[in-house]
């Protein structure tokens, strides 16, 4: 009577605010249900036929994530160990780590400061991110709360991009030759909660979210044994593949430099799936059919796709160098979000071991659902209003997902026996002739419709954009100065942009870019 869950959080940049909102409602729904379960058990014990709510159990075994999703996973790992103050539209409590981190605390102006200089490690100042991490990923005395629906040993898996790379041999016949080796850059860190080193988790969270060039890379010490004992899944066959390094030169511990996990694995579904199958006792694969499914990976994907297929696509124009370079970046990012097999199985209605929550806002037409998706997904940092609205959209979308999508058909082995005839009508629905039971049933207090917040109420101002453009120009000049101190070649770019072009002109270019993009999405 236990259904096992893994939450997998894809990369999102500032749209981590949306992911955070989804998590907020999901935790609230599970807490409300399990509070009601305690009441039912006190009244009826294990006489489930007398219960007035579904009696099956849910166990959250795995959190996985990349980039902003990895940061959400790390913050959630802490939040799940304590009292959680949920954020509704009419209130904003101070004790919600997700809301504090993704809505209140993060902002573009501190990111355009100069506290990190010199030397220059990134275009943005990463010290505000470190300050947020110190607060968000640390235990707080007096707020401890044990949740029955959270596994006693919760796994947290964050993907990282290892700039150093780990060497592997691709041709055993020529083992030892330099040419037959490859450097593998897709990396990960694995924690178990409770018992994790919060400082290590904090650094890993900043590493998985370190957008290349924009935010500072992170240095993490790793053990040689981590790579030598790592298990690889090859079509269901689990084995170890030792790195191709020389025993005489590789120390037991060494440092790697890491950037955004989304560069090499923006949607670490497989990490979550493998860990979940192990936790649920399913071997190498979770059952997919409706009656047998006892475990599912839920992927929170703020950006599962891009614009619709354009029939008016001008291939000749798009083949020009500037357009190719622009398209290449979005192509690499988009391709890292969903692989073909993941996409096919997630869409298959007969596969009930994997689900996805993506932004939906039916109140607008021809505009992206997320305000944080503008400016290459950095738009949410421009104004707290954008983040606040997307956080609430995440709560709204999660409610609808739990109500009608995350459900199992009648007769499912894990939850079917926990629903008595007395509660069938209230806690199930019929679709296409089949009766379905939500895996996480909504208690009456959470069934009220969460309204879609009007986009027009969440616009930024021209004065705010002018302030941001001025700060951005100042930050860019300071970064180039810091680079020029150590690398003479940067002096030329500094001279061209500011000495010849002038600070006012640089600010004007930045302001035009901000204004044009945000006007196109109705955000200013």
Coordinates of C-alpha atoms in Angstrom, one line a residue:
X1 CA 0.0 0.0 0.0
X2 CA 3.0 2.3 -0.5
X3 CA 3.5 4.4 -3.7
X4 CA 7.1 5.6 -4.0
X5 CA 8.0 9.0 -5.5
X6 CA 11.0 10.8 -6.8
X7 CA 11.0 14.5 -7.7
X8 CA 13.3 15.5 -10.5
X9 CA 13.8 19.2 -11.1
X10 CA 15.1 20.4 -14.5
X11 CA 17.2 23.6 -15.0
X12 CA 15.4 26.9 -14.9
X13 CA 17.6 29.9 -14.2
X14 CA 15.3 32.5 -12.6
X15 CA 12.3 30.2 -13.3
X16 CA 13.4 28.3 -10.2
X17 CA 10.7 30.5 -8.7
X18 CA 8.1 28.4 -10.6
X19 CA 9.7 25.1 -9.4
X20 CA 9.7 26.5 -5.8
X21 CA 6.0 27.2 -6.1
X22 CA 5.2 23.7 -7.3
X23 CA 7.2 22.3 -4.4
X24 CA 5.3 24.6 -2.0
X25 CA 1.9 23.2 -2.9
X26 CA 3.1 19.6 -3.2
X27 CA 4.5 19.7 0.4
X28 CA 1.3 21.4 1.6
X29 CA -0.9 18.7 0.0
X30 CA 1.1 15.8 1.5
X31 CA 1.2 17.4 4.9
X32 CA -2.6 18.0 4.9
X33 CA -3.3 14.5 3.9
X34 CA -0.9 12.9 6.4
X35 CA -2.4 15.1 9.2
X36 CA -5.8 13.7 8.2
X37 CA -4.3 10.2 8.2
X38 CA -3.3 10.6 11.8
X39 CA -6.8 11.6 12.8
X40 CA -8.2 8.6 11.0
X41 CA -5.8 6.2 12.6
X42 CA -6.6 7.6 16.0
X43 CA -10.3 7.0 15.4
X44 CA -10.2 3.7 13.4
X45 CA -6.8 2.2 13.7
X46 CA -6.0 -0.1 10.8
X47 CA -9.7 -0.7 10.0
X48 CA -9.3 1.0 6.6
X49 CA -12.9 0.3 5.6
X50 CA -14.0 2.8 8.2
X51 CA -11.6 5.5 7.1
X52 CA -13.1 8.5 5.3
X53 CA -10.0 9.3 3.4
X54 CA -7.7 7.2 1.2
X55 CA -5.5 5.0 3.4
X56 CA -2.6 4.1 1.1
X57 CA 0.8 5.6 1.8
X58 CA 3.3 7.6 -0.2
X59 CA 7.0 7.7 0.3
X60 CA 9.3 10.4 -1.2
X61 CA 12.6 8.6 -1.7
X62 CA 14.6 10.8 -4.1
X63 CA 15.2 14.5 -5.0
X64 CA 17.3 15.2 -8.1
X65 CA 18.0 18.3 -10.0
X66 CA 20.2 20.4 -12.3
X67 CA 21.0 24.1 -12.3
X68 CA 18.2 26.0 -10.6
X69 CA 16.3 22.7 -10.2
X70 CA 19.3 21.3 -8.3
X71 CA 19.3 24.4 -6.0
X72 CA 15.6 23.8 -5.4
X73 CA 16.3 20.2 -4.5
X74 CA 19.0 21.2 -2.1
X75 CA 16.8 23.8 -0.4
X76 CA 13.9 21.3 -0.2
X77 CA 16.1 18.7 1.5
X78 CA 16.5 21.1 4.4
X79 CA 12.9 22.4 4.3
X80 CA 11.5 18.9 4.5
X81 CA 13.1 18.4 7.9
X82 CA 11.3 21.3 9.5
X83 CA 8.0 23.3 9.8
X84 CA 7.1 24.7 6.4
X85 CA 5.2 28.0 6.2
X86 CA 3.3 27.9 2.9
X87 CA 2.9 31.0 0.8
X88 CA -0.6 31.9 -0.4
X89 CA -1.6 34.9 -2.4
X90 CA -2.8 36.8 0.6
X91 CA 0.2 36.2 2.8
X92 CA 4.0 35.8 2.6
X93 CA 5.4 34.3 5.7
X94 CA 9.1 34.7 6.5
X95 CA 9.9 31.1 7.3
X96 CA 9.6 29.6 3.8
X97 CA 13.1 28.8 2.5
X98 CA 12.0 28.4 -1.0
X99 CA 10.1 31.6 -1.2
X100 CA 12.8 33.6 0.6
X101 CA 15.5 32.3 -1.7
X102 CA 13.7 32.4 -5.1
X103 CA 11.4 35.4 -4.6
X104 CA 12.5 37.7 -1.9
X105 CA 16.3 37.5 -1.7
X106 CA 17.6 37.0 -5.3
X107 CA 17.6 40.2 -7.3
X108 CA 19.6 41.5 -10.3
X109 CA 20.9 44.7 -8.6
X110 CA 23.0 42.8 -6.0
X111 CA 24.2 40.5 -8.8
X112 CA 25.5 43.6 -10.6
X113 CA 27.6 44.6 -7.6
X114 CA 31.4 44.5 -7.4
X115 CA 32.0 42.8 -4.0
X116 CA 33.7 39.8 -5.8
X117 CA 36.3 41.9 -7.7
X118 CA 39.2 41.6 -8.3
X119 CA 39.9 39.1 -9.8
X120 CA 36.9 38.5 -12.1
X121 CA 35.3 35.0 -12.0
X122 CA 32.0 35.8 -13.7
X123 CA 30.0 38.5 -15.4
X124 CA 27.6 38.6 -12.4
X125 CA 28.7 39.1 -8.8
X126 CA 28.1 35.6 -7.2
X127 CA 28.5 36.8 -3.6
X128 CA 24.7 37.3 -3.2
X129 CA 24.1 33.7 -4.2
X130 CA 26.6 32.5 -1.6
X131 CA 24.8 34.6 1.1
X132 CA 21.4 33.1 0.1
X133 CA 22.9 29.6 0.2
X134 CA 24.2 30.1 3.7
X135 CA 20.8 30.9 5.0
X136 CA 18.8 28.5 2.8
X137 CA 20.9 25.4 3.3
X138 CA 21.4 25.2 7.1
X139 CA 19.4 23.7 9.9
X140 CA 17.4 26.0 12.2
X141 CA 16.9 25.0 15.8
X142 CA 13.4 24.8 17.1
X143 CA 11.7 24.2 13.8
X144 CA 12.3 20.4 13.4
X145 CA 9.5 18.4 12.0
X146 CA 9.5 14.7 11.0
X147 CA 7.4 13.8 8.0
X148 CA 6.1 10.2 7.7
X149 CA 5.9 10.5 3.9
X150 CA 9.6 11.4 3.6
X151 CA 12.0 8.4 3.4
X152 CA 14.2 7.9 6.5
X153 CA 17.2 8.1 4.1
X154 CA 16.2 10.6 1.5
X155 CA 18.6 10.7 -1.5
X156 CA 19.6 14.1 -3.0
X157 CA 21.3 13.9 -6.4
X158 CA 22.7 17.0 -8.1
X159 CA 24.2 17.0 -11.6
X160 CA 27.4 19.1 -12.2
X161 CA 29.5 19.9 -15.2
X162 CA 33.1 19.0 -14.5
X163 CA 35.4 21.4 -16.4
X164 CA 38.4 19.3 -15.6
X165 CA 36.9 16.1 -16.9
X166 CA 37.5 12.5 -15.9
X167 CA 39.5 10.3 -18.4
X168 CA 38.0 7.1 -19.6
X169 CA 39.3 4.5 -22.1
X170 CA 37.2 3.9 -25.2
X171 CA 39.4 1.2 -26.9
X172 CA 40.7 -1.5 -24.7
X173 CA 43.0 -2.8 -27.5
X174 CA 44.9 0.5 -27.4
X175 CA 44.6 1.1 -23.6
X176 CA 47.2 3.4 -22.4
X177 CA 47.6 5.5 -25.5
X178 CA 46.6 9.2 -25.2
X179 CA 44.5 9.2 -28.4
X180 CA 42.0 6.5 -27.3
X181 CA 41.0 8.4 -24.1
X182 CA 38.1 10.7 -23.7
X183 CA 37.3 13.2 -20.9
X184 CA 33.9 12.8 -19.4
X185 CA 32.5 16.0 -18.1
X186 CA 29.0 15.1 -16.9
X187 CA 29.3 14.6 -13.1
X188 CA 27.1 14.4 -10.1
X189 CA 27.1 14.5 -6.3
X190 CA 25.0 12.3 -4.1
X191 CA 23.8 13.1 -0.5
X192 CA 21.7 11.2 2.0
X193 CA 19.3 13.2 4.3
X194 CA 19.6 13.3 7.3
X195 CA 23.3 13.0 7.9
X196 CA 24.5 15.2 5.0
X197 CA 27.2 17.8 5.4
X198 CA 25.2 21.0 4.9
X199 CA 28.3 23.0 3.9
X200 CA 29.1 20.4 1.2
X201 CA 25.5 20.4 0.0
X202 CA 25.6 24.2 -0.1
X203 CA 28.7 24.3 -2.3
X204 CA 27.2 21.6 -4.6
X205 CA 24.0 23.6 -4.9
X206 CA 26.0 26.7 -6.0
X207 CA 28.0 24.6 -8.4
X208 CA 25.0 23.1 -10.1
X209 CA 23.5 26.5 -10.5
X210 CA 26.7 28.3 -11.7
X211 CA 25.5 29.3 -15.2
X212 CA 28.8 29.4 -17.2
X213 CA 30.4 32.8 -17.5
X214 CA 27.4 34.4 -15.8
X215 CA 28.0 33.0 -12.3
X216 CA 31.3 31.9 -10.7
X217 CA 32.4 28.3 -11.0
X218 CA 32.8 26.3 -7.8
X219 CA 35.7 24.2 -6.6
X220 CA 34.8 20.9 -4.9
X221 CA 37.1 18.3 -3.5
X222 CA 36.3 14.8 -4.7
X223 CA 37.5 11.3 -3.6
X224 CA 39.2 9.1 -6.2
X225 CA 37.1 6.2 -4.9
X226 CA 33.9 8.1 -5.9
X227 CA 34.8 7.6 -9.6
X228 CA 36.2 4.1 -9.2
X229 CA 33.1 2.8 -7.5
X230 CA 30.5 4.6 -9.5
X231 CA 27.8 2.4 -11.0
X232 CA 26.8 2.8 -14.6
X233 CA 23.6 1.6 -16.1
X234 CA 23.9 0.1 -19.6
X235 CA 20.4 -1.0 -20.8
X236 CA 19.6 -2.4 -17.4
X237 CA 23.0 -3.9 -16.7
X238 CA 24.7 -2.3 -13.7
X239 CA 28.5 -2.3 -13.7
X240 CA 31.6 -0.3 -12.7
X241 CA 33.7 1.4 -15.3
X242 CA 37.1 2.5 -13.8
X243 CA 38.6 5.8 -15.0
X244 CA 41.7 5.5 -17.2
X245 CA 44.1 7.2 -14.9
X246 CA 47.6 6.3 -13.6
X247 CA 47.8 5.0 -10.1
X248 CA 51.1 6.8 -9.6
X249 CA 49.8 10.3 -10.3
X250 CA 46.1 10.4 -9.0
X251 CA 45.9 11.2 -5.3
X252 CA 43.1 9.8 -3.0
X253 CA 41.5 13.2 -3.0
X254 CA 41.7 16.0 -5.6
X255 CA 39.8 19.2 -6.6
X256 CA 37.6 19.8 -9.7
X257 CA 36.1 23.0 -11.0
X258 CA 32.4 22.8 -11.7
X259 CA 29.8 24.9 -13.5
X260 CA 26.0 24.5 -14.2
X261 CA 24.8 20.9 -14.2
X262 CA 22.5 21.9 -17.0
X263 CA 25.4 22.1 -19.5
X264 CA 25.8 18.4 -19.5
X265 CA 22.6 17.1 -18.0
X266 CA 19.8 19.6 -17.6
X267 CA 17.1 17.0 -16.8
X268 CA 18.7 14.3 -14.6
X269 CA 15.7 12.0 -15.0
X270 CA 17.8 8.8 -15.2
X271 CA 19.5 9.6 -11.9
X272 CA 16.2 9.9 -10.2
X273 CA 14.7 6.8 -11.9
X274 CA 17.6 4.5 -11.0
X275 CA 17.6 5.7 -7.4
X276 CA 13.8 5.3 -7.2
X277 CA 13.8 1.8 -8.6
X278 CA 16.3 0.8 -6.0
X279 CA 14.4 2.4 -3.1
X280 CA 11.1 0.9 -4.2
X281 CA 12.6 -2.6 -4.5
X282 CA 11.9 -2.7 -8.3
X283 CA 15.4 -3.8 -9.4
X284 CA 16.6 -1.8 -12.4
X285 CA 13.2 -0.7 -13.7
X286 CA 9.9 0.7 -12.3
X287 CA 6.7 -1.0 -13.4
X288 CA 4.9 1.1 -16.0
X289 CA 1.4 -0.5 -16.4
X290 CA -1.5 0.9 -14.5
X291 CA -2.2 -2.0 -12.2
X292 CA 1.5 -2.7 -11.4
X293 CA 2.9 0.8 -11.1
X294 CA 4.2 1.4 -7.6
X295 CA 6.7 4.2 -8.2
X296 CA 6.9 7.3 -10.3
X297 CA 9.4 10.1 -11.2
X298 CA 7.7 13.5 -11.3
X299 CA 9.8 16.0 -13.4
X300 CA 9.2 19.7 -12.7
X301 CA 10.2 21.2 -16.1
X302 CA 9.8 25.0 -16.4
X303 CA 11.1 24.9 -19.9
X304 CA 10.2 21.5 -21.5
X305 CA 10.0 23.1 -25.0
X306 CA 10.4 26.3 -27.0
X307 CA 8.3 28.1 -29.6
X308 CA 5.9 26.0 -31.8
X309 CA 7.1 24.8 -35.2
X310 CA 7.2 27.8 -37.4
X311 CA 5.8 27.2 -41.0
X312 CA 7.3 30.5 -42.1
X313 CA 10.8 29.6 -41.0
X314 CA 13.3 31.3 -43.4
X315 CA 16.1 28.8 -43.8
X316 CA 18.2 31.1 -45.9
X317 CA 18.1 33.9 -43.3
X318 CA 18.6 31.5 -40.4
X319 CA 21.7 30.1 -42.0
X320 CA 23.6 33.4 -41.6
X321 CA 26.4 33.3 -39.0
X322 CA 24.8 35.5 -36.3
X323 CA 21.5 33.5 -36.5
X324 CA 23.4 30.2 -36.4
X325 CA 25.3 31.2 -33.3
X326 CA 22.1 32.4 -31.6
X327 CA 20.3 29.2 -32.5
X328 CA 23.1 26.9 -31.5
X329 CA 22.9 28.0 -27.9
X330 CA 19.2 27.4 -27.7
X331 CA 19.6 24.1 -29.5
X332 CA 22.1 22.8 -27.0
X333 CA 20.1 23.9 -24.0
X334 CA 16.8 22.5 -25.4
X335 CA 18.3 19.2 -26.4
X336 CA 19.7 18.7 -22.8
X337 CA 16.2 19.1 -21.3
X338 CA 14.6 15.9 -22.7
X339 CA 16.2 13.0 -24.5
X340 CA 14.1 11.1 -27.1
X341 CA 13.3 8.1 -24.9
X342 CA 12.3 10.2 -21.9
X343 CA 10.0 12.3 -24.0
X344 CA 8.3 9.4 -25.7
X345 CA 7.7 7.5 -22.4
X346 CA 6.6 10.6 -20.5
X347 CA 3.9 11.3 -23.2
X348 CA 2.7 7.7 -23.4
X349 CA -0.6 7.5 -21.5
X350 CA 0.0 3.8 -20.7
X351 CA 3.3 4.6 -18.9
X352 CA 2.4 5.5 -15.3
X353 CA 5.9 5.6 -13.8
X354 CA 6.9 9.0 -15.1
X355 CA 5.1 12.4 -15.1
X356 CA 5.9 16.0 -15.8
X357 CA 4.7 19.3 -14.5
X358 CA 5.2 22.2 -16.9
X359 CA 3.9 25.8 -16.8
X360 CA 0.4 26.4 -18.0
X361 CA -1.5 29.7 -18.1
X362 CA -4.7 29.5 -20.1
X363 CA -5.6 33.1 -19.2
X364 CA -3.2 34.4 -21.9
X365 CA -2.8 33.7 -25.6
X366 CA 0.4 33.9 -27.7
X367 CA 2.6 34.7 -24.7
X368 CA 4.8 32.4 -22.6
X369 CA 3.3 31.1 -19.4
X370 CA 6.2 32.3 -17.3
X371 CA 7.3 35.8 -16.7
X372 CA 10.7 34.5 -15.6
X373 CA 11.3 33.0 -19.0
X374 CA 12.2 36.3 -20.6
X375 CA 15.7 37.5 -21.3
X376 CA 17.0 34.0 -21.8
X377 CA 15.4 32.9 -18.5
X378 CA 17.2 35.6 -16.6
X379 CA 14.2 37.9 -16.7
X380 CA 12.9 36.9 -13.3
X381 CA 15.8 38.5 -11.6
X382 CA 14.8 41.9 -13.0
X383 CA 11.8 42.3 -10.8
X384 CA 10.4 40.5 -7.7
X385 CA 6.9 40.8 -9.2
X386 CA 7.9 38.4 -12.0
X387 CA 9.1 35.8 -9.5
X388 CA 6.2 36.2 -7.1
X389 CA 3.7 35.7 -9.9
X390 CA 5.5 32.6 -11.3
X391 CA 5.7 31.1 -7.8
X392 CA 2.0 31.3 -7.5
X393 CA 1.5 29.8 -11.0
X394 CA 3.6 26.9 -9.8
X395 CA 1.2 26.3 -6.9
X396 CA -1.8 26.6 -9.2
X397 CA -0.3 24.1 -11.7
X398 CA 0.7 21.7 -9.0
X399 CA -2.9 21.6 -7.7
X400 CA -4.3 20.8 -11.1
X401 CA -1.6 18.1 -11.6
X402 CA -2.4 16.4 -8.4
X403 CA -6.1 16.6 -9.0
X404 CA -6.3 14.9 -12.4
X405 CA -2.9 13.9 -13.7
X406 CA -0.9 12.1 -11.0
X407 CA -3.4 9.2 -10.7
X408 CA -3.6 5.5 -10.9
X409 CA -6.5 3.3 -12.3
X410 CA -8.8 1.3 -10.2
X411 CA -7.1 -1.9 -9.1
X412 CA -3.6 -0.5 -8.9
X413 CA -1.7 -2.7 -6.5
X414 CA -0.1 0.2 -4.5
X415 CA -3.2 2.4 -3.8
X416 CA -6.3 0.6 -4.9
X417 CA -6.6 -1.4 -1.7
X418 CA -6.4 1.8 0.4
X419 CA -9.6 3.3 -0.9
X420 CA -12.8 2.1 0.7
X421 CA -16.1 2.2 -1.1
X422 CA -17.2 4.9 1.4
X423 CA -14.7 7.4 0.0
X424 CA -14.7 6.3 -3.6
X425 CA -16.9 9.2 -5.0
X426 CA -15.1 12.0 -3.1
X427 CA -11.6 10.8 -3.9
X428 CA -11.7 9.5 -7.4
X429 CA -12.9 10.5 -10.9
X430 CA -14.0 8.6 -14.0
X431 CA -12.4 9.3 -17.4
X432 CA -12.9 7.3 -20.6
X433 CA -14.8 4.7 -18.7
X434 CA -12.0 4.1 -16.1
X435 CA -12.1 5.1 -12.5
X436 CA -8.9 6.9 -11.4
X437 CA -7.5 7.5 -7.9
X438 CA -5.1 10.4 -7.2
X439 CA -1.8 9.3 -5.8
X440 CA -1.8 12.4 -3.5
X441 CA -5.4 13.0 -2.7
X442 CA -6.4 16.7 -2.1
X443 CA -8.0 17.3 1.3
X444 CA -11.1 19.6 1.3
X445 CA -9.1 22.6 2.5
X446 CA -6.9 22.5 -0.6
X447 CA -9.6 22.0 -3.3
X448 CA -10.5 25.6 -3.8
X449 CA -9.5 27.0 -7.1
X450 CA -6.3 28.9 -7.1
X451 CA -7.0 31.8 -9.6
X452 CA -4.6 32.7 -12.3
X453 CA -3.0 36.0 -11.4
X454 CA -3.5 38.7 -14.2
X455 CA -0.2 39.4 -16.0
X456 CA -1.0 43.1 -16.2
X457 CA -0.6 43.4 -12.4
X458 CA 3.0 42.1 -12.5
X459 CA 4.8 44.5 -14.8
X460 CA 8.0 46.2 -14.2
X461 CA 8.6 49.9 -14.9
X462 CA 10.9 51.9 -17.2
X463 CA 12.5 53.5 -14.2
X464 CA 13.4 50.0 -12.9
X465 CA 14.9 49.0 -16.2
X466 CA 17.0 52.2 -16.4
X467 CA 18.3 51.4 -12.9
X468 CA 19.2 47.9 -14.0
X469 CA 20.9 49.1 -17.2
X470 CA 23.0 51.6 -15.3
X471 CA 24.1 49.0 -12.8
X472 CA 24.8 46.5 -15.6
X473 CA 27.0 49.0 -17.5
X474 CA 28.9 49.7 -14.3
X475 CA 29.4 46.0 -13.6
X476 CA 30.6 45.3 -17.1
X477 CA 33.2 48.1 -16.9
X478 CA 34.4 46.9 -13.5
X479 CA 34.7 43.3 -14.8
X480 CA 36.7 44.4 -17.8
X481 CA 39.0 46.5 -15.5
X482 CA 39.6 43.5 -13.3
X483 CA 40.4 41.3 -16.4
X484 CA 42.7 44.0 -17.9
X485 CA 44.8 44.0 -14.7
X486 CA 45.8 40.4 -15.3
X487 CA 45.2 40.0 -19.1
X488 CA 46.4 42.8 -21.3
X489 CA 44.2 41.7 -24.2
X490 CA 41.1 42.8 -22.3
X491 CA 42.3 46.4 -22.2
X492 CA 41.4 46.7 -25.9
X493 CA 37.8 45.7 -25.4
X494 CA 37.6 48.0 -22.4
X495 CA 38.9 50.9 -24.5
X496 CA 36.5 50.1 -27.4
X497 CA 33.4 49.8 -25.2
X498 CA 33.9 52.6 -22.7
X499 CA 36.7 54.9 -23.7
X500 CA 35.6 55.2 -27.3
X501 CA 31.9 54.3 -27.0
X502 CA 31.3 55.9 -23.7
X503 CA 29.5 54.5 -20.6
X504 CA 26.2 56.2 -21.6
X505 CA 26.2 54.4 -24.9
X506 CA 26.9 51.1 -23.3
X507 CA 24.0 51.7 -20.8
X508 CA 21.7 52.7 -23.7
X509 CA 22.4 49.5 -25.6
X510 CA 21.7 47.4 -22.5
X511 CA 18.5 49.4 -21.8
X512 CA 17.3 48.8 -25.3
X513 CA 17.9 45.1 -25.1
X514 CA 16.0 44.9 -21.8
X515 CA 13.1 47.0 -22.9
X516 CA 12.6 45.3 -26.3
X517 CA 12.6 41.8 -24.8
X518 CA 10.2 42.6 -22.0
X519 CA 7.9 44.7 -24.1
X520 CA 7.6 41.7 -26.5
X521 CA 6.2 39.6 -23.6
X522 CA 4.1 42.4 -22.1
X523 CA 6.2 42.7 -19.0
X524 CA 6.8 46.5 -19.1

